mmCIF file of C-alpha atoms in Angstrom:
data_model
loop_
_atom_site.group_PDB
_atom_site.id
_atom_site.type_symbol
_atom_site.label_atom_id
_atom_site.label_comp_id
_atom_site.label_asym_id
_atom_site.label_seq_id
_atom_site.Cartn_x
_atom_site.Cartn_y
_atom_site.Cartn_z
ATOM 1 C CA MET Z 812 0.315 0.154 -0.131
ATOM 2 C CA THR Z 813 1.486 3.371 -1.150
ATOM 3 C CA SER Z 814 1.520 6.159 1.173
ATOM 4 C CA THR Z 815 -0.617 9.317 0.413
ATOM 5 C CA GLY Z 816 1.732 11.302 2.869
ATOM 6 C CA LEU Z 817 -0.956 12.036 4.689
ATOM 7 C CA SER Z 818 -0.936 11.409 8.513
ATOM 8 C CA THR Z 819 -3.897 9.885 11.177
ATOM 9 C CA PRO Z 820 -4.005 11.920 14.342
ATOM 10 C CA GLN Z 821 -3.270 9.612 16.254
ATOM 11 C CA ILE Z 822 -5.815 9.634 19.566
ATOM 12 C CA ALA Z 823 -3.738 9.526 22.632
ATOM 13 C CA ALA Z 824 -5.019 6.994 25.346
ATOM 14 C CA ARG Z 825 -6.099 8.069 28.321
ATOM 15 C CA PRO Z 826 -6.249 5.990 31.667
ATOM 16 C CA VAL Z 827 -9.921 5.248 33.474
ATOM 17 C CA THR Z 828 -9.935 7.658 36.181
ATOM 18 C CA LEU Z 829 -13.056 6.590 38.196
ATOM 19 C CA GLY Z 830 -14.249 8.315 40.594
ATOM 20 C CA ARG Z 831 -11.258 11.802 40.571
ATOM 21 C CA ASN Z 832 -13.685 13.521 39.736
ATOM 22 C CA LEU Z 833 -15.860 12.879 42.783
ATOM 23 C CA THR Z 834 -16.291 15.521 45.528
ATOM 24 C CA GLY Z 835 -14.948 14.595 48.995
ATOM 25 C CA ARG Z 836 -18.592 14.382 50.258
ATOM 26 C CA GLN Z 837 -20.073 12.597 47.333
ATOM 27 C CA ARG Z 838 -17.086 9.528 47.786
ATOM 28 C CA ARG Z 839 -18.364 9.507 51.517
ATOM 29 C CA HIS Z 840 -21.808 9.375 49.830
ATOM 30 C CA ILE Z 841 -20.644 6.639 48.274
ATOM 31 C CA LEU Z 842 -19.189 4.830 51.459
ATOM 32 C CA TYR Z 843 -21.894 5.363 53.667
ATOM 33 C CA GLN Z 844 -24.420 3.532 51.667
ATOM 34 C CA ALA Z 845 -21.787 1.059 50.772
ATOM 35 C CA ALA Z 846 -21.501 0.386 54.323
ATOM 36 C CA PHE Z 847 -25.313 0.026 55.039
ATOM 37 C CA LEU Z 848 -25.989 -2.710 51.975
ATOM 38 C CA LEU Z 849 -23.178 -4.498 54.298
ATOM 39 C CA VAL Z 850 -25.034 -4.111 56.661
ATOM 40 C CA LEU Z 851 -27.943 -4.860 55.925
ATOM 41 C CA CYS Z 852 -26.899 -8.572 54.006
ATOM 42 C CA ALA Z 853 -25.154 -9.586 56.946
ATOM 43 C CA LEU Z 854 -28.461 -9.467 59.045
ATOM 44 C CA LEU Z 855 -30.743 -10.679 56.160
ATOM 45 C CA TRP Z 856 -27.676 -12.947 55.799
ATOM 46 C CA LEU Z 857 -27.923 -14.196 59.856
ATOM 47 C CA ALA Z 858 -31.695 -13.683 59.756
ATOM 48 C CA TRP Z 859 -32.236 -17.001 56.906
ATOM 49 C CA ARG Z 860 -29.452 -18.633 59.140
ATOM 50 C CA ASN Z 861 -31.635 -18.742 62.022
ATOM 51 C CA VAL Z 862 -34.335 -19.625 59.958
ATOM 52 C CA GLU Z 863 -32.692 -22.839 58.553
ATOM 53 C CA ALA Z 864 -31.267 -24.215 62.139
ATOM 54 C CA ASN Z 865 -35.172 -23.908 63.399
ATOM 55 C CA LEU Z 866 -36.492 -25.253 60.414
ATOM 56 C CA ALA Z 867 -33.935 -28.020 61.261
ATOM 57 C CA VAL Z 868 -34.679 -28.547 64.705
ATOM 58 C CA ARG Z 869 -38.129 -28.964 63.503
ATOM 59 C CA LYS Z 870 -37.161 -31.416 60.488
ATOM 60 C CA LEU Z 871 -38.942 -28.954 58.501
ATOM 61 C CA ALA Z 872 -38.450 -28.130 54.916
ATOM 62 C CA LEU Z 873 -39.623 -24.811 52.883
ATOM 63 C CA GLY Z 874 -42.044 -26.005 49.914
ATOM 64 C CA PHE Z 875 -45.739 -25.250 49.040
ATOM 65 C CA SER Z 876 -46.602 -29.074 48.639
ATOM 66 C CA PHE Z 877 -48.740 -28.934 51.323
ATOM 67 C CA LEU Z 878 -51.226 -26.422 49.028
ATOM 68 C CA ARG Z 879 -51.964 -30.521 47.273
ATOM 69 C CA GLN Z 880 -53.063 -31.459 50.689
ATOM 70 C CA GLU Z 881 -56.585 -32.084 51.736
ATOM 71 C CA ALA Z 882 -57.542 -29.173 54.233
ATOM 72 C CA GLY Z 883 -59.904 -31.336 55.985
ATOM 73 C CA PHE Z 884 -62.499 -28.235 58.021
ATOM 74 C CA GLY Z 885 -65.629 -27.022 56.696
ATOM 75 C CA ILE Z 886 -65.395 -23.082 56.211
ATOM 76 C CA SER Z 887 -69.365 -21.236 57.637
ATOM 77 C CA PHE Z 888 -68.987 -19.347 54.461
ATOM 78 C CA SER Z 889 -67.972 -19.273 50.796
ATOM 79 C CA ILE Z 890 -68.777 -17.139 47.736
ATOM 80 C CA ILE Z 891 -67.770 -20.468 45.733
ATOM 81 C CA PRO Z 892 -67.953 -23.605 46.250
ATOM 82 C CA TYR Z 893 -66.057 -25.891 48.791
ATOM 83 C CA ALA Z 894 -66.022 -29.125 50.468
ATOM 84 C CA GLU Z 895 -63.931 -31.117 53.863
ATOM 85 C CA THR Z 896 -61.857 -32.766 50.907
ATOM 86 C CA ASP Z 897 -60.767 -29.865 49.278
ATOM 87 C CA THR Z 898 -56.933 -28.782 49.703
ATOM 88 C CA TYR Z 899 -55.447 -25.445 51.116
ATOM 89 C CA LEU Z 900 -54.825 -24.618 47.522
ATOM 90 C CA ARG Z 901 -58.348 -24.687 47.667
ATOM 91 C CA VAL Z 902 -58.659 -22.689 50.882
ATOM 92 C CA PHE Z 903 -55.937 -20.515 49.875
ATOM 93 C CA VAL Z 904 -59.120 -19.480 47.400
ATOM 94 C CA VAL Z 905 -61.593 -18.811 49.139
ATOM 95 C CA GLY Z 906 -60.571 -17.092 51.643
ATOM 96 C CA LEU Z 907 -58.768 -14.107 49.454
ATOM 97 C CA SER Z 908 -62.405 -14.209 47.855
ATOM 98 C CA ASN Z 909 -63.960 -13.583 50.893
ATOM 99 C CA THR Z 910 -61.598 -11.030 51.672
ATOM 100 C CA LEU Z 911 -61.897 -9.303 48.288
ATOM 101 C CA LEU Z 912 -65.955 -9.591 48.749
ATOM 102 C CA ILE Z 913 -65.422 -7.198 51.636
ATOM 103 C CA ALA Z 914 -63.304 -5.183 50.260
ATOM 104 C CA LEU Z 915 -65.255 -4.340 47.263
ATOM 105 C CA LEU Z 916 -68.803 -3.759 49.307
ATOM 106 C CA GLY Z 917 -66.895 -1.877 51.711
ATOM 107 C CA ILE Z 918 -65.284 0.583 49.555
ATOM 108 C CA ILE Z 919 -68.785 0.773 47.542
ATOM 109 C CA ALA Z 920 -70.694 0.818 51.037
ATOM 110 C CA ALA Z 921 -67.874 3.211 52.374
ATOM 111 C CA THR Z 922 -67.570 5.673 49.639
ATOM 112 C CA LEU Z 923 -71.792 6.705 48.514
ATOM 113 C CA LEU Z 924 -71.989 7.550 51.575
ATOM 114 C CA GLY Z 925 -68.566 9.241 52.438
ATOM 115 C CA PHE Z 926 -70.179 11.492 49.648
ATOM 116 C CA ALA Z 927 -73.487 12.033 51.153
ATOM 117 C CA ILE Z 928 -72.388 12.404 54.180
ATOM 118 C CA GLY Z 929 -69.766 15.566 52.594
ATOM 119 C CA ILE Z 930 -71.886 17.006 51.194
ATOM 120 C CA ALA Z 931 -74.467 17.224 53.642
ATOM 121 C CA ARG Z 932 -71.722 19.197 55.706
ATOM 122 C CA LEU Z 933 -71.196 21.510 53.454
ATOM 123 C CA SER Z 934 -75.574 22.348 53.587
ATOM 124 C CA PRO Z 935 -77.100 25.424 54.154
ATOM 125 C CA ASN Z 936 -79.628 23.350 55.996
ATOM 126 C CA TRP Z 937 -78.476 24.080 59.606
ATOM 127 C CA ALA Z 938 -79.575 21.020 60.701
ATOM 128 C CA VAL Z 939 -78.433 18.777 57.884
ATOM 129 C CA ALA Z 940 -74.591 20.660 58.631
ATOM 130 C CA LYS Z 941 -74.269 19.906 62.250
ATOM 131 C CA ALA Z 942 -76.327 16.350 61.663
ATOM 132 C CA ALA Z 943 -73.432 15.268 59.874
ATOM 133 C CA LEU Z 944 -70.741 17.134 61.824
ATOM 134 C CA VAL Z 945 -71.812 15.273 64.647
ATOM 135 C CA TYR Z 946 -72.093 12.204 62.604
ATOM 136 C CA ILE Z 947 -68.084 12.930 62.009
ATOM 137 C CA GLU Z 948 -66.623 14.156 64.631
ATOM 138 C CA THR Z 949 -68.594 10.408 67.201
ATOM 139 C CA VAL Z 950 -67.906 7.781 64.643
ATOM 140 C CA ARG Z 951 -64.192 8.473 63.697
ATOM 141 C CA ASN Z 952 -63.192 9.228 67.328
ATOM 142 C CA LEU Z 953 -64.553 5.484 68.025
ATOM 143 C CA PRO Z 954 -62.141 2.751 67.578
ATOM 144 C CA LEU Z 955 -62.824 1.237 64.288
ATOM 145 C CA LEU Z 956 -62.583 -2.787 66.337
ATOM 146 C CA LEU Z 957 -65.428 -1.018 67.893
ATOM 147 C CA HIS Z 958 -66.922 -0.510 65.593
ATOM 148 C CA VAL Z 959 -67.015 -4.518 64.126
ATOM 149 C CA LEU Z 960 -68.463 -5.156 67.946
ATOM 150 C CA ILE Z 961 -70.980 -3.185 68.447
ATOM 151 C CA TRP Z 962 -72.555 -4.202 64.660
ATOM 152 C CA TYR Z 963 -72.165 -7.454 65.491
ATOM 153 C CA ASN Z 964 -72.992 -8.183 68.827
ATOM 154 C CA VAL Z 965 -75.105 -5.119 69.613
ATOM 155 C CA VAL Z 966 -77.179 -4.887 66.238
ATOM 156 C CA ILE Z 967 -76.968 -7.910 64.453
ATOM 157 C CA ARG Z 968 -77.828 -10.477 66.760
ATOM 158 C CA SER Z 969 -80.423 -8.454 68.902
ATOM 159 C CA LEU Z 970 -82.710 -8.923 65.599
ATOM 160 C CA PRO Z 971 -85.458 -11.033 66.374
ATOM 161 C CA PRO Z 972 -85.456 -15.463 65.089
ATOM 162 C CA SER Z 973 -86.112 -16.092 61.804
ATOM 163 C CA ARG Z 974 -89.834 -17.020 62.460
ATOM 164 C CA GLN Z 975 -89.351 -12.529 63.773
ATOM 165 C CA ALA Z 976 -87.624 -11.692 61.172
ATOM 166 C CA VAL Z 977 -88.234 -8.180 59.880
ATOM 167 C CA ASN Z 978 -90.227 -8.248 56.487
ATOM 168 C CA LEU Z 979 -88.576 -5.371 53.816
ATOM 169 C CA LEU Z 980 -91.377 -5.815 51.038
ATOM 170 C CA ASP Z 981 -91.226 -9.513 51.020
ATOM 171 C CA ALA Z 982 -87.635 -9.351 49.353
ATOM 172 C CA VAL Z 983 -85.408 -8.569 51.541
ATOM 173 C CA PHE Z 984 -86.197 -10.227 55.533
ATOM 174 C CA LEU Z 985 -83.553 -9.197 58.187
ATOM 175 C CA SER Z 986 -83.620 -11.628 61.243
ATOM 176 C CA ASN Z 987 -79.966 -12.632 63.868
ATOM 177 C CA ARG Z 988 -79.228 -15.317 61.720
ATOM 178 C CA GLY Z 989 -78.212 -12.867 58.742
ATOM 179 C CA ILE Z 990 -79.561 -10.557 55.864
ATOM 180 C CA PHE Z 991 -81.574 -12.660 52.921
ATOM 181 C CA VAL Z 992 -81.864 -11.020 49.713
ATOM 182 C CA PRO Z 993 -82.837 -11.714 46.066
ATOM 183 C CA SER Z 994 -80.194 -13.598 44.059
ATOM 184 C CA LEU Z 995 -79.961 -15.060 40.504
ATOM 185 C CA GLU Z 996 -79.316 -18.160 39.910
ATOM 186 C CA THR Z 997 -77.182 -19.922 37.062
ATOM 187 C CA SER Z 998 -76.505 -23.290 36.182
ATOM 188 C CA LEU Z 999 -73.112 -21.906 34.860
ATOM 189 C CA GLY Z 1000 -70.040 -22.248 36.835
ATOM 190 C CA TRP Z 1001 -68.800 -19.049 38.428
ATOM 191 C CA GLU Z 1002 -65.342 -18.876 36.157
ATOM 192 C CA THR Z 1003 -67.966 -18.457 33.412
ATOM 193 C CA LEU Z 1004 -69.987 -15.755 35.242
ATOM 194 C CA ALA Z 1005 -67.015 -13.593 35.884
ATOM 195 C CA LEU Z 1006 -65.733 -14.066 32.878
ATOM 196 C CA LEU Z 1007 -69.062 -12.595 30.945
ATOM 197 C CA VAL Z 1008 -69.298 -10.497 33.350
ATOM 198 C CA GLY Z 1009 -65.729 -8.852 33.046
ATOM 199 C CA GLY Z 1010 -65.785 -8.653 29.129
ATOM 200 C CA ALA Z 1011 -69.572 -6.660 29.745
ATOM 201 C CA VAL Z 1012 -67.517 -4.360 32.031
ATOM 202 C CA ALA Z 1013 -64.971 -3.426 29.855
ATOM 203 C CA ALA Z 1014 -67.167 -3.529 26.564
ATOM 204 C CA ILE Z 1015 -69.033 -0.473 27.792
ATOM 205 C CA ALA Z 1016 -65.326 0.625 29.805
ATOM 206 C CA GLY Z 1017 -64.055 1.032 26.231
ATOM 207 C CA ILE Z 1018 -67.461 2.655 24.767
ATOM 208 C CA LEU Z 1019 -67.384 5.836 28.093
ATOM 209 C CA ARG Z 1020 -63.960 6.390 27.582
ATOM 210 C CA ARG Z 1021 -64.388 6.044 23.662
ATOM 211 C CA ALA Z 1022 -67.781 8.777 24.174
ATOM 212 C CA ARG Z 1023 -64.865 10.867 26.044
ATOM 213 C CA ARG Z 1024 -62.556 11.554 23.819
ATOM 214 C CA TRP Z 1025 -64.615 12.049 21.070
ATOM 215 C CA ARG Z 1026 -66.430 14.990 23.608
ATOM 216 C CA GLU Z 1027 -63.355 16.473 24.275
ATOM 217 C CA GLU Z 1028 -61.934 16.847 20.371
ATOM 218 C CA THR Z 1029 -64.634 17.868 19.245
ATOM 219 C CA GLY Z 1030 -66.859 19.568 22.027
ATOM 220 C CA GLN Z 1031 -69.870 17.732 21.116
ATOM 221 C CA PRO Z 1032 -72.007 15.172 23.223
ATOM 222 C CA THR Z 1033 -72.594 11.367 22.530
ATOM 223 C CA ARG Z 1034 -74.531 8.703 23.526
ATOM 224 C CA VAL Z 1035 -73.780 5.656 24.970
ATOM 225 C CA ALA Z 1036 -77.432 4.820 27.211
ATOM 226 C CA ILE Z 1037 -78.268 2.231 23.470
ATOM 227 C CA PRO Z 1038 -74.517 0.376 23.272
ATOM 228 C CA ILE Z 1039 -74.405 0.108 26.571
ATOM 229 C CA VAL Z 1040 -78.613 -1.646 27.086
ATOM 230 C CA PHE Z 1041 -77.290 -4.038 23.880
ATOM 231 C CA ILE Z 1042 -74.344 -5.196 25.906
ATOM 232 C CA LEU Z 1043 -75.973 -5.759 29.293
ATOM 233 C CA ALA Z 1044 -79.260 -7.322 26.998
ATOM 234 C CA VAL Z 1045 -76.705 -9.629 25.348
ATOM 235 C CA ALA Z 1046 -74.526 -10.198 28.208
ATOM 236 C CA LEU Z 1047 -78.051 -11.489 30.432
ATOM 237 C CA LEU Z 1048 -79.234 -13.272 26.920
ATOM 238 C CA LEU Z 1049 -75.789 -15.722 26.859
ATOM 239 C CA VAL Z 1050 -76.569 -16.316 30.659
ATOM 240 C CA ALA Z 1051 -79.793 -16.812 30.669
ATOM 241 C CA GLY Z 1052 -80.069 -19.071 27.442
ATOM 242 C CA TRP Z 1053 -76.898 -21.347 28.159
ATOM 243 C CA GLY Z 1054 -77.656 -21.078 32.604
ATOM 244 C CA GLN Z 1055 -81.349 -20.961 32.850
ATOM 245 C CA LEU Z 1056 -80.839 -17.880 34.898
ATOM 246 C CA ARG Z 1057 -84.412 -16.922 37.392
ATOM 247 C CA VAL Z 1058 -84.186 -14.995 40.399
ATOM 248 C CA SER Z 1059 -84.664 -17.258 43.827
ATOM 249 C CA TRP Z 1060 -86.572 -15.692 46.146
ATOM 250 C CA PRO Z 1061 -85.816 -15.999 49.939
ATOM 251 C CA ALA Z 1062 -88.666 -17.694 51.524
ATOM 252 C CA LEU Z 1063 -89.379 -18.658 55.852
ATOM 253 C CA GLN Z 1064 -89.033 -22.894 55.642
ATOM 254 C CA GLY Z 1065 -89.638 -23.760 59.840
ATOM 255 C CA PHE Z 1066 -86.885 -22.495 61.594
ATOM 256 C CA ASN Z 1067 -84.866 -20.606 58.798
ATOM 257 C CA PHE Z 1068 -84.744 -19.071 55.465
ATOM 258 C CA SER Z 1069 -84.193 -21.583 52.125
ATOM 259 C CA GLY Z 1070 -83.553 -19.698 48.618
ATOM 260 C CA GLY Z 1071 -82.007 -15.931 47.912
ATOM 261 C CA MET Z 1072 -78.851 -15.231 49.332
ATOM 262 C CA ALA Z 1073 -77.973 -15.827 52.270
ATOM 263 C CA LEU Z 1074 -75.207 -12.674 54.053
ATOM 264 C CA SER Z 1075 -73.847 -14.223 57.250
ATOM 265 C CA PRO Z 1076 -74.450 -12.526 60.453
ATOM 266 C CA GLU Z 1077 -69.998 -12.098 60.737
ATOM 267 C CA LEU Z 1078 -70.420 -10.636 56.998
ATOM 268 C CA SER Z 1079 -73.189 -7.744 57.779
ATOM 269 C CA ALA Z 1080 -71.327 -6.677 60.388
ATOM 270 C CA LEU Z 1081 -68.359 -6.133 59.184
ATOM 271 C CA VAL Z 1082 -69.312 -4.500 55.659
ATOM 272 C CA VAL Z 1083 -71.413 -1.942 57.529
ATOM 273 C CA ALA Z 1084 -69.011 -1.357 60.249
ATOM 274 C CA LEU Z 1085 -65.815 -1.025 57.499
ATOM 275 C CA ALA Z 1086 -68.681 1.674 55.367
ATOM 276 C CA VAL Z 1087 -69.704 3.326 58.394
ATOM 277 C CA TYR Z 1088 -66.264 4.427 59.906
ATOM 278 C CA ASN Z 1089 -64.139 4.802 56.812
ATOM 279 C CA ALA Z 1090 -67.106 6.797 55.323
ATOM 280 C CA SER Z 1091 -66.358 9.390 58.242
ATOM 281 C CA PHE Z 1092 -62.792 10.038 57.347
ATOM 282 C CA ILE Z 1093 -64.103 10.250 53.485
ATOM 283 C CA ALA Z 1094 -66.765 12.966 54.285
ATOM 284 C CA GLU Z 1095 -64.235 14.922 55.457
ATOM 285 C CA LEU Z 1096 -61.962 14.533 52.629
ATOM 286 C CA VAL Z 1097 -64.627 15.098 49.910
ATOM 287 C CA ARG Z 1098 -65.375 19.064 51.907
ATOM 288 C CA GLY Z 1099 -61.954 19.539 52.284
ATOM 289 C CA SER Z 1100 -61.678 18.556 48.352
ATOM 290 C CA ILE Z 1101 -65.319 20.560 47.913
ATOM 291 C CA GLU Z 1102 -63.808 23.990 49.531
ATOM 292 C CA ALA Z 1103 -60.934 23.873 47.400
ATOM 293 C CA ILE Z 1104 -62.548 24.948 44.929
ATOM 294 C CA GLY Z 1105 -62.185 28.459 44.135
ATOM 295 C CA LYS Z 1106 -65.437 30.617 45.363
ATOM 296 C CA GLY Z 1107 -65.459 32.374 41.782
ATOM 297 C CA GLN Z 1108 -66.540 28.965 40.243
ATOM 298 C CA ARG Z 1109 -69.513 28.150 42.250
ATOM 299 C CA GLU Z 1110 -70.515 32.326 41.489
ATOM 300 C CA ALA Z 1111 -69.822 31.876 37.958
ATOM 301 C CA ALA Z 1112 -72.068 28.461 37.488
ATOM 302 C CA ALA Z 1113 -74.840 30.723 39.397
ATOM 303 C CA ALA Z 1114 -74.279 33.399 36.690
ATOM 304 C CA LEU Z 1115 -75.646 30.567 34.016
ATOM 305 C CA GLY Z 1116 -78.452 30.034 35.859
ATOM 306 C CA LEU Z 1117 -77.403 26.588 37.353
ATOM 307 C CA ASP Z 1118 -78.775 25.803 40.486
ATOM 308 C CA ARG Z 1119 -76.865 24.007 43.747
ATOM 309 C CA GLY Z 1120 -76.776 20.282 42.816
ATOM 310 C CA ARG Z 1121 -75.939 21.047 39.320
ATOM 311 C CA ILE Z 1122 -73.561 23.229 40.219
ATOM 312 C CA LEU Z 1123 -72.111 20.705 42.678
ATOM 313 C CA LYS Z 1124 -72.572 17.453 39.942
ATOM 314 C CA LEU Z 1125 -71.071 20.269 36.818
ATOM 315 C CA VAL Z 1126 -68.860 22.161 37.785
ATOM 316 C CA ILE Z 1127 -67.351 21.625 41.987
ATOM 317 C CA ILE Z 1128 -67.125 17.641 41.791
ATOM 318 C CA PRO Z 1129 -65.538 16.938 38.750
ATOM 319 C CA GLN Z 1130 -62.279 20.024 39.901
ATOM 320 C CA ALA Z 1131 -62.690 18.272 43.412
ATOM 321 C CA MET Z 1132 -61.617 15.296 42.432
ATOM 322 C CA ARG Z 1133 -57.906 15.892 41.403
ATOM 323 C CA VAL Z 1134 -57.416 16.985 44.942
ATOM 324 C CA LEU Z 1135 -59.959 13.780 46.580
ATOM 325 C CA VAL Z 1136 -58.328 11.347 44.710
ATOM 326 C CA PRO Z 1137 -55.080 11.086 46.363
ATOM 327 C CA PRO Z 1138 -56.265 11.329 50.047
ATOM 328 C CA LEU Z 1139 -59.203 8.526 48.926
ATOM 329 C CA THR Z 1140 -56.452 6.230 48.093
ATOM 330 C CA ASN Z 1141 -54.835 6.043 51.701
ATOM 331 C CA GLN Z 1142 -58.746 5.355 52.884
ATOM 332 C CA TYR Z 1143 -59.252 2.788 50.595
ATOM 333 C CA LEU Z 1144 -56.039 1.211 51.163
ATOM 334 C CA HIS Z 1145 -56.415 1.415 54.876
ATOM 335 C CA LEU Z 1146 -60.503 -0.533 54.647
ATOM 336 C CA VAL Z 1147 -58.616 -3.573 52.322
ATOM 337 C CA LYS Z 1148 -56.108 -3.704 55.289
ATOM 338 C CA ALA Z 1149 -58.766 -3.692 57.793
ATOM 339 C CA SER Z 1150 -60.495 -5.662 56.652
ATOM 340 C CA SER Z 1151 -58.417 -8.433 58.435
ATOM 341 C CA LEU Z 1152 -60.249 -7.478 61.696
ATOM 342 C CA ALA Z 1153 -62.970 -10.156 60.524
ATOM 343 C CA THR Z 1154 -61.647 -12.801 62.655
ATOM 344 C CA VAL Z 1155 -62.466 -11.175 65.836
ATOM 345 C CA ILE Z 1156 -65.813 -11.912 65.042
ATOM 346 C CA GLY Z 1157 -65.288 -15.231 63.244
ATOM 347 C CA TYR Z 1158 -65.963 -14.565 59.313
ATOM 348 C CA PRO Z 1159 -63.591 -16.864 57.064
ATOM 349 C CA ASP Z 1160 -61.608 -13.975 55.381
ATOM 350 C CA LEU Z 1161 -57.923 -14.738 53.910
ATOM 351 C CA VAL Z 1162 -56.255 -14.284 57.473
ATOM 352 C CA ASN Z 1163 -58.803 -16.125 59.437
ATOM 353 C CA VAL Z 1164 -58.912 -19.747 57.466
ATOM 354 C CA PHE Z 1165 -55.512 -19.279 55.707
ATOM 355 C CA VAL Z 1166 -53.350 -17.590 58.389
ATOM 356 C CA GLY Z 1167 -55.420 -19.302 61.744
ATOM 357 C CA THR Z 1168 -56.947 -22.797 60.346
ATOM 358 C CA SER Z 1169 -54.302 -23.918 57.952
ATOM 359 C CA LEU Z 1170 -51.538 -22.425 59.541
ATOM 360 C CA ASN Z 1171 -52.572 -24.259 63.060
ATOM 361 C CA GLN Z 1172 -53.025 -27.815 60.576
ATOM 362 C CA THR Z 1173 -49.579 -27.382 59.201
ATOM 363 C CA GLY Z 1174 -47.167 -25.623 60.393
ATOM 364 C CA ARG Z 1175 -45.575 -24.114 57.484
ATOM 365 C CA ALA Z 1176 -45.642 -20.648 58.484
ATOM 366 C CA ILE Z 1177 -43.401 -18.913 56.002
ATOM 367 C CA GLU Z 1178 -44.687 -19.970 53.468
ATOM 368 C CA ILE Z 1179 -48.682 -18.755 54.810
ATOM 369 C CA MET Z 1180 -47.315 -15.616 55.569
ATOM 370 C CA ALA Z 1181 -45.824 -15.040 52.672
ATOM 371 C CA MET Z 1182 -48.499 -15.951 50.837
ATOM 372 C CA THR Z 1183 -50.996 -13.533 52.935
ATOM 373 C CA MET Z 1184 -48.086 -11.067 52.299
ATOM 374 C CA ALA Z 1185 -48.019 -11.045 49.307
ATOM 375 C CA VAL Z 1186 -51.566 -10.100 48.230
ATOM 376 C CA TYR Z 1187 -52.067 -7.844 50.605
ATOM 377 C CA LEU Z 1188 -49.322 -6.358 48.834
ATOM 378 C CA VAL Z 1189 -50.607 -7.114 45.263
ATOM 379 C CA LEU Z 1190 -53.705 -5.285 46.581
ATOM 380 C CA SER Z 1191 -52.380 -2.102 47.961
ATOM 381 C CA LEU Z 1192 -49.844 -2.114 44.424
ATOM 382 C CA ALA Z 1193 -52.941 -2.267 41.912
ATOM 383 C CA ILE Z 1194 -55.121 0.661 43.572
ATOM 384 C CA THR Z 1195 -52.253 2.426 44.012
ATOM 385 C CA GLY Z 1196 -52.171 2.165 40.486
ATOM 386 C CA LEU Z 1197 -55.514 2.666 39.316
ATOM 387 C CA SER Z 1198 -55.885 5.295 41.657
ATOM 388 C CA ASN Z 1199 -52.895 6.251 39.527
ATOM 389 C CA LEU Z 1200 -54.647 6.293 36.492
ATOM 390 C CA GLN Z 1201 -57.711 8.119 37.046
ATOM 391 C CA SER Z 1202 -54.765 11.295 38.809
ATOM 392 C CA ARG Z 1203 -53.178 11.261 35.478
ATOM 393 C CA ARG Z 1204 -56.516 11.514 33.521
ATOM 394 C CA LEU Z 1205 -57.823 14.295 35.814
ATOM 395 C CA ARG Z 1206 -54.722 16.304 35.533
ATOM 396 C CA LEU Z 1207 -54.881 20.481 33.856
ATOM 397 C CA VAL Z 1208 -52.722 19.599 30.578
ATOM 398 C CA GLU Z 1209 -50.375 22.487 30.169
ATOM 399 C CA ARG Z 1210 -49.680 24.839 27.179
#
């Protein structure tokens, strides 16, 4: 190869001087963090060695094979089929479903009651506002455990027996054996029914999201009632056609009721206690969020001729939701975790049947506690994630 006379500039290799540009303070921070990590790893290693030693003494080994063993005990209330011959994995699913039922019913009831009392707290009617204030200050200053015990031992257990049950329109009956309400019955499995209901809910949510986006982009309203009714009708026809859907009404037979759905005294007391207690905090959150909206918003809406109800619905509450969602999420998290108080009155939630009975029978404390902790962690993260999505949807977009 012939040389062209042009020399390629040589780049001098510079030694890598890692950390030369760090200040003394930054180096100290790195040193402190490294020391903390070393201490933390040492503590974890010591804890694990202690666990291994204790397991060896008791001739136990870690593993989840016990989930395939027969449980051999009954559960007083379950929304999914369960028998004593089922496995501990089925016990875990039953406890989880009962916990989710309590959390869902408690969140719905507490939200509705809390919004109503929070708005009543700002009512121009003196008696209504003071009654809401008395409710809030009385309920939220009593321990939640005391609420659960009062509703279970004093209220629910004081209801008359089945033969003298309180009759509400021949459809709902209140007795010391629980609350009996009408129910829909079908031969479909609960998995198939849940799939149909979930599909219908997802379709309706998609329609509402698309309608909202269209309204924001064009400023024109859309009619969503017809497609929503159509989806609900199709889902109802599928359930009725495949599963012979029918309404079961509760009726007194002998000393108890048959038909319908029986809400056990433990379930009823726990839902009411959680709803009443958390509603007092939600009411104050609603009041504070509404008062955070500027007075000019109300005056401008009133100048347009809107009455108080429409001002709240169309102007105040939509803006207050931006302030309300984060603290409301914290209250929901408290409600979900407080549902573990069900053990006190014997409601078969996850803590009662899995951490309680299953742990006593199997002795697998580490595995059972890890699974239970994971459930509550996932539930909390799911609620927080949904809250973050809602907050992003409600935030103001600046240019």
